[in-house]
């Protein structure tokens, strides 16, 4: 569908089109379309822009990624459909490995996602060779199967559009978790070390630009970030937007 640039919701409709194309190309599952709909609703509530609190979370994430020894970017269907180019760029800037890790796992979809990432310049993709599979304890979903060279041995994992159970299991397993989640009240948002309450398609671009401004050497000091407080700020921003909308 051709969406005119002047359409008041052009950006959000373009994002939706991208996801639908990802579904048609076998990257995204049906459940991913539902998850996106939920995300769209929260995106509307945050004003479809990167908020002040999200900028703070992005700065802390950039610092943590650059300071870490073994960062990994975990990729699911939605993330690949929306941000394949940005995933590869972030991986190059931060030295993070890229691992495909799916909730609704299938070999066919893993391969399709890996293909798209390679087409966008990724050299190596983890999570697609069963020879290196390991299990994360305390987790039932397919997401417990990870790559021994990737998430299993990571210190920091970026896990966008995540389910709460895996965030909790990864945390118990000693990983620092950064997530993108448009819902500041979700279990993942509330459990992660850093939650970026933003649409991954906008937030990834800001994260990449922020990483470009920093250098690895800047981050020997401990990173201080109060995720709970920052999430409260996000919720306050939503309340303010709601008040503005109801008075418009
Ligand atoms: O590709 P798979 O098999 O790994 O499956 C991926 C999905 C997304 C289907 C799976 O992880 C899932 O069901 O996720 P949930 O539990 O629905 O959680 C998705 C969260 O991401 C929700 O809180 C949404 O509000 C949020 N979300 C949706 N779209 C975006 C988003 N957050 C940031 N950017 C988005 N574009």
mmCIF file of C-alpha atoms and ligand atoms in Angstrom:
data_model
loop_
_atom_site.group_PDB
_atom_site.id
_atom_site.type_symbol
_atom_site.label_atom_id
_atom_site.label_comp_id
_atom_site.label_asym_id
_atom_site.label_seq_id
_atom_site.Cartn_x
_atom_site.Cartn_y
_atom_site.Cartn_z
ATOM 1 C CA UNK A 1 0.000 0.000 0.000
ATOM 2 C CA UNK A 2 1.295 3.472 -0.867
ATOM 3 C CA UNK A 3 1.163 5.677 2.240
ATOM 4 C CA UNK A 4 1.461 9.433 1.507
ATOM 5 C CA UNK A 5 4.183 11.150 3.577
ATOM 6 C CA UNK A 6 1.643 13.762 4.623
ATOM 7 C CA UNK A 7 -0.565 11.148 6.318
ATOM 8 C CA UNK A 8 -0.697 12.043 10.045
ATOM 9 C CA UNK A 9 0.228 8.486 11.029
ATOM 10 C CA UNK A 10 2.602 7.792 8.113
ATOM 11 C CA UNK A 11 5.489 6.569 10.286
ATOM 12 C CA UNK A 12 3.401 4.150 12.275
ATOM 13 C CA UNK A 13 1.749 2.818 9.098
ATOM 14 C CA UNK A 14 5.165 2.284 7.501
ATOM 15 C CA UNK A 15 6.284 0.311 10.547
ATOM 16 C CA UNK A 16 3.131 -1.816 10.288
ATOM 17 C CA UNK A 17 3.797 -2.456 6.585
ATOM 18 C CA UNK A 18 7.348 -3.535 7.387
ATOM 19 C CA UNK A 19 6.075 -6.044 9.914
ATOM 20 C CA UNK A 20 3.432 -7.418 7.547
ATOM 21 C CA UNK A 21 6.133 -7.857 4.894
ATOM 22 C CA UNK A 22 8.196 -9.711 7.515
ATOM 23 C CA UNK A 23 5.210 -11.964 8.113
ATOM 24 C CA UNK A 24 4.775 -12.622 4.379
ATOM 25 C CA UNK A 25 8.508 -13.410 4.075
ATOM 26 C CA UNK A 26 8.403 -15.961 6.885
ATOM 27 C CA UNK A 27 10.291 -13.953 9.527
ATOM 28 C CA UNK A 28 7.353 -13.090 11.793
ATOM 29 C CA UNK A 29 4.764 -15.424 13.355
ATOM 30 C CA UNK A 30 1.026 -14.631 13.637
ATOM 31 C CA UNK A 31 1.545 -13.996 17.347
ATOM 32 C CA UNK A 32 4.139 -11.402 16.353
ATOM 33 C CA UNK A 33 1.421 -9.417 14.577
ATOM 34 C CA UNK A 34 -0.625 -9.445 17.778
ATOM 35 C CA UNK A 35 2.398 -8.359 19.812
ATOM 36 C CA UNK A 36 2.914 -5.516 17.350
ATOM 37 C CA UNK A 37 -0.696 -4.384 17.782
ATOM 38 C CA UNK A 38 -0.158 -4.234 21.520
ATOM 39 C CA UNK A 39 3.016 -2.256 20.902
ATOM 40 C CA UNK A 40 1.211 0.197 18.580
ATOM 41 C CA UNK A 41 -1.251 0.996 21.339
ATOM 42 C CA UNK A 42 1.536 1.858 23.786
ATOM 43 C CA UNK A 43 3.413 3.746 21.068
ATOM 44 C CA UNK A 44 0.340 5.927 20.659
ATOM 45 C CA UNK A 45 0.294 6.549 24.410
ATOM 46 C CA UNK A 46 3.959 7.582 24.525
ATOM 47 C CA UNK A 47 3.306 10.047 21.665
ATOM 48 C CA UNK A 48 5.130 8.004 18.956
ATOM 49 C CA UNK A 49 8.462 9.608 19.861
ATOM 50 C CA UNK A 50 11.553 8.815 21.904
ATOM 51 C CA UNK A 51 10.770 10.331 25.293
ATOM 52 C CA UNK A 52 13.155 11.977 27.749
ATOM 53 C CA UNK A 53 13.208 8.878 29.964
ATOM 54 C CA UNK A 54 13.873 6.659 26.932
ATOM 55 C CA UNK A 55 16.832 8.842 25.985
ATOM 56 C CA UNK A 56 18.206 8.296 29.516
ATOM 57 C CA UNK A 57 17.752 4.523 29.193
ATOM 58 C CA UNK A 58 19.418 4.584 25.775
ATOM 59 C CA UNK A 59 22.455 6.448 27.140
ATOM 60 C CA UNK A 60 22.830 3.885 29.947
ATOM 61 C CA UNK A 61 22.395 1.021 27.441
ATOM 62 C CA UNK A 62 25.059 2.421 25.120
ATOM 63 C CA UNK A 63 27.484 2.676 28.026
ATOM 64 C CA UNK A 64 26.702 -0.833 29.267
ATOM 65 C CA UNK A 65 27.039 -2.394 25.818
ATOM 66 C CA UNK A 66 30.346 -0.655 25.159
ATOM 67 C CA UNK A 67 31.715 -1.511 28.595
ATOM 68 C CA UNK A 68 30.781 -5.195 28.485
ATOM 69 C CA UNK A 69 33.112 -8.031 27.559
ATOM 70 C CA UNK A 70 30.670 -10.347 25.798
ATOM 71 C CA UNK A 71 27.557 -8.495 24.680
ATOM 72 C CA UNK A 72 24.960 -10.346 22.618
ATOM 73 C CA UNK A 73 21.996 -9.047 20.620
ATOM 74 C CA UNK A 74 19.143 -11.551 20.784
ATOM 75 C CA UNK A 75 16.992 -11.493 17.645
ATOM 76 C CA UNK A 76 13.404 -12.689 17.262
ATOM 77 C CA UNK A 77 11.068 -12.481 14.281
ATOM 78 C CA UNK A 78 9.651 -9.001 14.924
ATOM 79 C CA UNK A 79 13.043 -7.490 15.661
ATOM 80 C CA UNK A 80 14.528 -8.933 12.448
ATOM 81 C CA UNK A 81 11.604 -7.710 10.344
ATOM 82 C CA UNK A 82 11.799 -4.173 11.732
ATOM 83 C CA UNK A 83 15.524 -3.603 12.318
ATOM 84 C CA UNK A 84 17.759 -6.017 10.352
ATOM 85 C CA UNK A 85 20.087 -3.232 9.153
ATOM 86 C CA UNK A 86 20.285 -1.594 12.601
ATOM 87 C CA UNK A 87 20.997 -4.924 14.359
ATOM 88 C CA UNK A 88 24.041 -5.436 12.164
ATOM 89 C CA UNK A 89 25.192 -1.839 12.608
ATOM 90 C CA UNK A 90 24.855 -1.997 16.403
ATOM 91 C CA UNK A 91 26.747 -5.287 16.438
ATOM 92 C CA UNK A 92 29.607 -3.733 14.481
ATOM 93 C CA UNK A 93 29.841 -0.657 16.719
ATOM 94 C CA UNK A 94 29.659 -2.501 20.046
ATOM 95 C CA UNK A 95 31.311 -5.799 19.087
ATOM 96 C CA UNK A 96 28.124 -7.626 20.148
ATOM 97 C CA UNK A 97 27.401 -11.053 18.719
ATOM 98 C CA UNK A 98 24.065 -11.626 17.006
ATOM 99 C CA UNK A 99 22.031 -14.649 18.104
ATOM 100 C CA UNK A 100 18.682 -15.809 16.735
ATOM 101 C CA UNK A 101 16.477 -16.897 19.637
ATOM 102 C CA UNK A 102 12.791 -17.564 19.074
ATOM 103 C CA UNK A 103 9.784 -18.090 21.300
ATOM 104 C CA UNK A 104 7.886 -19.945 18.554
ATOM 105 C CA UNK A 105 10.980 -21.736 17.318
ATOM 106 C CA UNK A 106 11.286 -23.368 13.891
ATOM 107 C CA UNK A 107 14.407 -24.198 11.905
ATOM 108 C CA UNK A 108 12.894 -22.685 8.772
ATOM 109 C CA UNK A 109 12.240 -19.336 10.438
ATOM 110 C CA UNK A 110 15.672 -19.291 12.134
ATOM 111 C CA UNK A 111 17.278 -19.728 8.712
ATOM 112 C CA UNK A 112 15.083 -17.038 7.118
ATOM 113 C CA UNK A 113 16.057 -14.580 9.881
ATOM 114 C CA UNK A 114 19.754 -15.466 9.567
ATOM 115 C CA UNK A 115 19.534 -14.934 5.794
ATOM 116 C CA UNK A 116 18.068 -11.443 6.190
ATOM 117 C CA UNK A 117 20.734 -10.492 8.745
ATOM 118 C CA UNK A 118 23.503 -11.760 6.445
ATOM 119 C CA UNK A 119 21.984 -9.855 3.533
ATOM 120 C CA UNK A 120 22.338 -6.759 5.722
ATOM 121 C CA UNK A 121 26.026 -7.414 6.317
ATOM 122 C CA UNK A 122 26.211 -9.752 9.339
ATOM 123 C CA UNK A 123 29.273 -11.995 9.174
ATOM 124 C CA UNK A 124 28.371 -14.591 11.804
ATOM 125 C CA UNK A 125 25.015 -15.525 13.278
ATOM 126 C CA UNK A 126 24.752 -17.590 16.440
ATOM 127 C CA UNK A 127 21.858 -19.770 17.592
ATOM 128 C CA UNK A 128 21.415 -21.624 14.302
ATOM 129 C CA UNK A 129 23.830 -24.520 14.763
ATOM 130 C CA UNK A 130 22.437 -27.220 17.103
ATOM 131 C CA UNK A 131 25.995 -28.460 17.764
ATOM 132 C CA UNK A 132 26.499 -25.475 20.084
ATOM 133 C CA UNK A 133 23.119 -25.612 21.853
ATOM 134 C CA UNK A 134 22.968 -25.215 25.634
ATOM 135 C CA UNK A 135 20.032 -24.794 27.991
ATOM 136 C CA UNK A 136 19.270 -21.879 30.266
ATOM 137 C CA UNK A 137 17.981 -23.266 33.585
ATOM 138 C CA UNK A 138 14.521 -22.367 35.002
ATOM 139 C CA UNK A 139 12.874 -21.791 31.630
ATOM 140 C CA UNK A 140 10.309 -23.918 29.765
ATOM 141 C CA UNK A 141 9.860 -22.162 26.405
ATOM 142 C CA UNK A 142 11.944 -22.827 23.284
ATOM 143 C CA UNK A 143 13.894 -19.736 24.240
ATOM 144 C CA UNK A 144 15.793 -21.807 26.824
ATOM 145 C CA UNK A 145 17.939 -23.222 23.984
ATOM 146 C CA UNK A 146 20.825 -20.837 23.422
ATOM 147 C CA UNK A 147 24.246 -20.886 21.799
ATOM 148 C CA UNK A 148 27.153 -21.793 24.089
ATOM 149 C CA UNK A 149 29.295 -19.191 22.283
ATOM 150 C CA UNK A 150 26.560 -16.545 22.389
ATOM 151 C CA UNK A 151 23.886 -15.888 25.023
ATOM 152 C CA UNK A 152 25.086 -18.739 27.255
ATOM 153 C CA UNK A 153 28.447 -17.053 27.832
ATOM 154 C CA UNK A 154 27.318 -13.418 27.493
ATOM 155 C CA UNK A 155 27.594 -10.824 30.242
ATOM 156 C CA UNK A 156 25.057 -8.414 28.697
ATOM 157 C CA UNK A 157 22.121 -9.402 26.481
ATOM 158 C CA UNK A 158 19.917 -7.032 24.488
ATOM 159 C CA UNK A 159 16.518 -8.753 24.301
ATOM 160 C CA UNK A 160 13.822 -6.661 22.602
ATOM 161 C CA UNK A 161 10.126 -7.642 22.625
ATOM 162 C CA UNK A 162 10.850 -10.253 25.195
ATOM 163 C CA UNK A 163 8.651 -12.525 27.281
ATOM 164 C CA UNK A 164 8.874 -12.047 31.024
ATOM 165 C CA UNK A 165 9.859 -15.632 31.832
ATOM 166 C CA UNK A 166 13.049 -15.506 29.827
ATOM 167 C CA UNK A 167 14.073 -12.147 31.225
ATOM 168 C CA UNK A 168 13.713 -13.556 34.749
ATOM 169 C CA UNK A 169 15.581 -16.768 33.819
ATOM 170 C CA UNK A 170 18.419 -14.846 32.147
ATOM 171 C CA UNK A 171 18.737 -12.561 35.139
ATOM 172 C CA UNK A 172 18.883 -15.550 37.512
ATOM 173 C CA UNK A 173 21.561 -16.942 35.233
ATOM 174 C CA UNK A 174 23.675 -13.843 35.910
ATOM 175 C CA UNK A 175 23.111 -11.831 32.737
ATOM 176 C CA UNK A 176 22.567 -8.088 32.585
ATOM 177 C CA UNK A 177 19.483 -7.422 30.494
ATOM 178 C CA UNK A 178 18.705 -4.479 28.244
ATOM 179 C CA UNK A 179 15.293 -4.508 26.599
ATOM 180 C CA UNK A 180 13.122 -2.458 24.291
ATOM 181 C CA UNK A 181 9.507 -2.687 25.391
ATOM 182 C CA UNK A 182 6.801 -0.165 24.590
ATOM 183 C CA UNK A 183 4.862 -1.354 27.626
ATOM 184 C CA UNK A 184 6.587 0.029 30.741
ATOM 185 C CA UNK A 185 4.408 -2.217 32.920
ATOM 186 C CA UNK A 186 5.256 -5.552 31.290
ATOM 187 C CA UNK A 187 7.128 -8.148 33.343
ATOM 188 C CA UNK A 188 10.133 -7.814 31.053
ATOM 189 C CA UNK A 189 10.143 -4.034 31.395
ATOM 190 C CA UNK A 190 9.930 -4.351 35.170
ATOM 191 C CA UNK A 191 12.596 -7.081 35.451
ATOM 192 C CA UNK A 192 15.292 -5.876 33.037
ATOM 193 C CA UNK A 193 18.331 -3.902 34.203
ATOM 194 C CA UNK A 194 17.638 -1.251 31.578
ATOM 195 C CA UNK A 195 14.288 -0.846 29.818
ATOM 196 C CA UNK A 196 14.039 1.401 26.796
ATOM 197 C CA UNK A 197 10.356 2.289 26.502
ATOM 198 C CA UNK A 198 10.391 3.068 22.811
ATOM 199 C CA UNK A 199 9.509 1.547 19.492
ATOM 200 C CA UNK A 200 12.498 -0.593 18.601
ATOM 201 C CA UNK A 201 12.532 0.899 15.098
ATOM 202 C CA UNK A 202 13.103 4.435 16.480
ATOM 203 C CA UNK A 203 15.085 3.494 19.570
ATOM 204 C CA UNK A 204 17.662 1.374 17.738
ATOM 205 C CA UNK A 205 18.624 4.355 15.565
ATOM 206 C CA UNK A 206 19.071 6.548 18.652
ATOM 207 C CA UNK A 207 21.042 3.774 20.392
ATOM 208 C CA UNK A 208 23.392 3.450 17.404
ATOM 209 C CA UNK A 209 23.972 7.208 17.232
ATOM 210 C CA UNK A 210 24.585 7.337 20.988
ATOM 211 C CA UNK A 211 27.119 4.488 20.797
ATOM 212 C CA UNK A 212 28.909 6.332 18.002
ATOM 213 C CA UNK A 213 29.425 9.314 20.315
ATOM 214 C CA UNK A 214 31.057 7.205 23.015
ATOM 215 C CA UNK A 215 34.186 5.128 22.888
ATOM 216 C CA UNK A 216 34.870 1.866 24.704
ATOM 217 C CA UNK A 217 37.637 3.474 26.801
ATOM 218 C CA UNK A 218 35.129 5.863 28.414
ATOM 219 C CA UNK A 219 33.471 3.073 30.360
ATOM 220 C CA UNK A 220 35.700 1.670 32.989
ATOM 221 C CA UNK A 221 33.528 3.129 35.778
ATOM 222 C CA UNK A 222 30.418 1.414 37.193
ATOM 223 C CA UNK A 223 27.230 2.342 35.358
ATOM 224 C CA UNK A 224 24.573 3.772 37.648
ATOM 225 C CA UNK A 225 21.014 3.530 36.367
ATOM 226 C CA UNK A 226 17.797 3.206 38.363
ATOM 227 C CA UNK A 227 15.460 1.277 36.057
ATOM 228 C CA UNK A 228 12.467 1.400 38.435
ATOM 229 C CA UNK A 229 12.726 5.170 38.712
ATOM 230 C CA UNK A 230 13.112 5.594 34.976
ATOM 231 C CA UNK A 231 10.056 3.381 34.370
ATOM 232 C CA UNK A 232 8.056 5.537 36.768
ATOM 233 C CA UNK A 233 9.077 8.512 34.619
ATOM 234 C CA UNK A 234 7.823 6.687 31.509
ATOM 235 C CA UNK A 235 4.474 6.020 33.169
ATOM 236 C CA UNK A 236 4.232 9.680 34.218
ATOM 237 C CA UNK A 237 4.946 10.724 30.629
ATOM 238 C CA UNK A 238 2.074 8.494 29.462
ATOM 239 C CA UNK A 239 -0.241 10.023 32.083
ATOM 240 C CA UNK A 240 0.692 13.520 30.907
ATOM 241 C CA UNK A 241 0.017 12.547 27.279
ATOM 242 C CA UNK A 242 -3.353 11.091 28.259
ATOM 243 C CA UNK A 243 -4.276 14.303 30.073
ATOM 244 C CA UNK A 244 -3.254 16.329 27.011
ATOM 245 C CA UNK A 245 -5.283 14.054 24.695
ATOM 246 C CA UNK A 246 -8.384 14.236 26.875
ATOM 247 C CA UNK A 247 -8.201 18.062 26.904
ATOM 248 C CA UNK A 248 -7.623 18.375 23.159
HETATM 249 O O1 LIG B 1 9.655 -14.373 16.894
HETATM 250 P P1 LIG B 1 9.306 -15.118 18.156
HETATM 251 O O2 LIG B 1 8.868 -16.536 17.888
HETATM 252 O O3 LIG B 1 10.433 -15.086 19.170
HETATM 253 O O4 LIG B 1 8.048 -14.377 18.843
HETATM 254 C C1 LIG B 1 8.130 -13.015 19.141
HETATM 255 C C2 LIG B 1 6.916 -12.490 19.905
HETATM 256 C C3 LIG B 1 6.968 -10.948 19.847
HETATM 257 C C4 LIG B 1 5.648 -12.999 19.242
HETATM 258 C C5 LIG B 1 6.978 -12.976 21.369
HETATM 259 O O5 LIG B 1 8.202 -12.592 21.946
HETATM 260 C C6 LIG B 1 5.833 -12.441 22.177
HETATM 261 O O6 LIG B 1 4.745 -13.017 22.222
HETATM 262 O O7 LIG B 1 6.094 -11.296 22.850
HETATM 263 P P2 LIG B 1 5.039 -10.621 23.857
HETATM 264 O O8 LIG B 1 4.991 -11.418 25.109
HETATM 265 O O9 LIG B 1 3.782 -10.341 23.126
HETATM 266 O O10 LIG B 1 5.761 -9.260 24.209
HETATM 267 C C7 LIG B 1 5.985 -8.292 23.267
HETATM 268 C C8 LIG B 1 6.197 -6.956 23.982
HETATM 269 O O11 LIG B 1 6.832 -6.094 23.082
HETATM 270 C C9 LIG B 1 4.861 -6.287 24.390
HETATM 271 O O12 LIG B 1 4.996 -5.709 25.677
HETATM 272 C C10 LIG B 1 4.679 -5.169 23.335
HETATM 273 O O13 LIG B 1 4.057 -4.022 23.864
HETATM 274 C C11 LIG B 1 6.118 -4.854 22.975
HETATM 275 N N1 LIG B 1 6.296 -4.404 21.578
HETATM 276 C C12 LIG B 1 5.585 -4.753 20.484
HETATM 277 N N2 LIG B 1 6.061 -4.155 19.386
HETATM 278 C C13 LIG B 1 7.118 -3.400 19.776
HETATM 279 C C14 LIG B 1 7.284 -3.563 21.192
HETATM 280 N N3 LIG B 1 8.251 -2.936 21.874
HETATM 281 C C15 LIG B 1 9.092 -2.143 21.173
HETATM 282 N N4 LIG B 1 9.003 -1.954 19.832
HETATM 283 C C16 LIG B 1 8.045 -2.561 19.106
HETATM 284 N N5 LIG B 1 7.973 -2.367 17.787
#
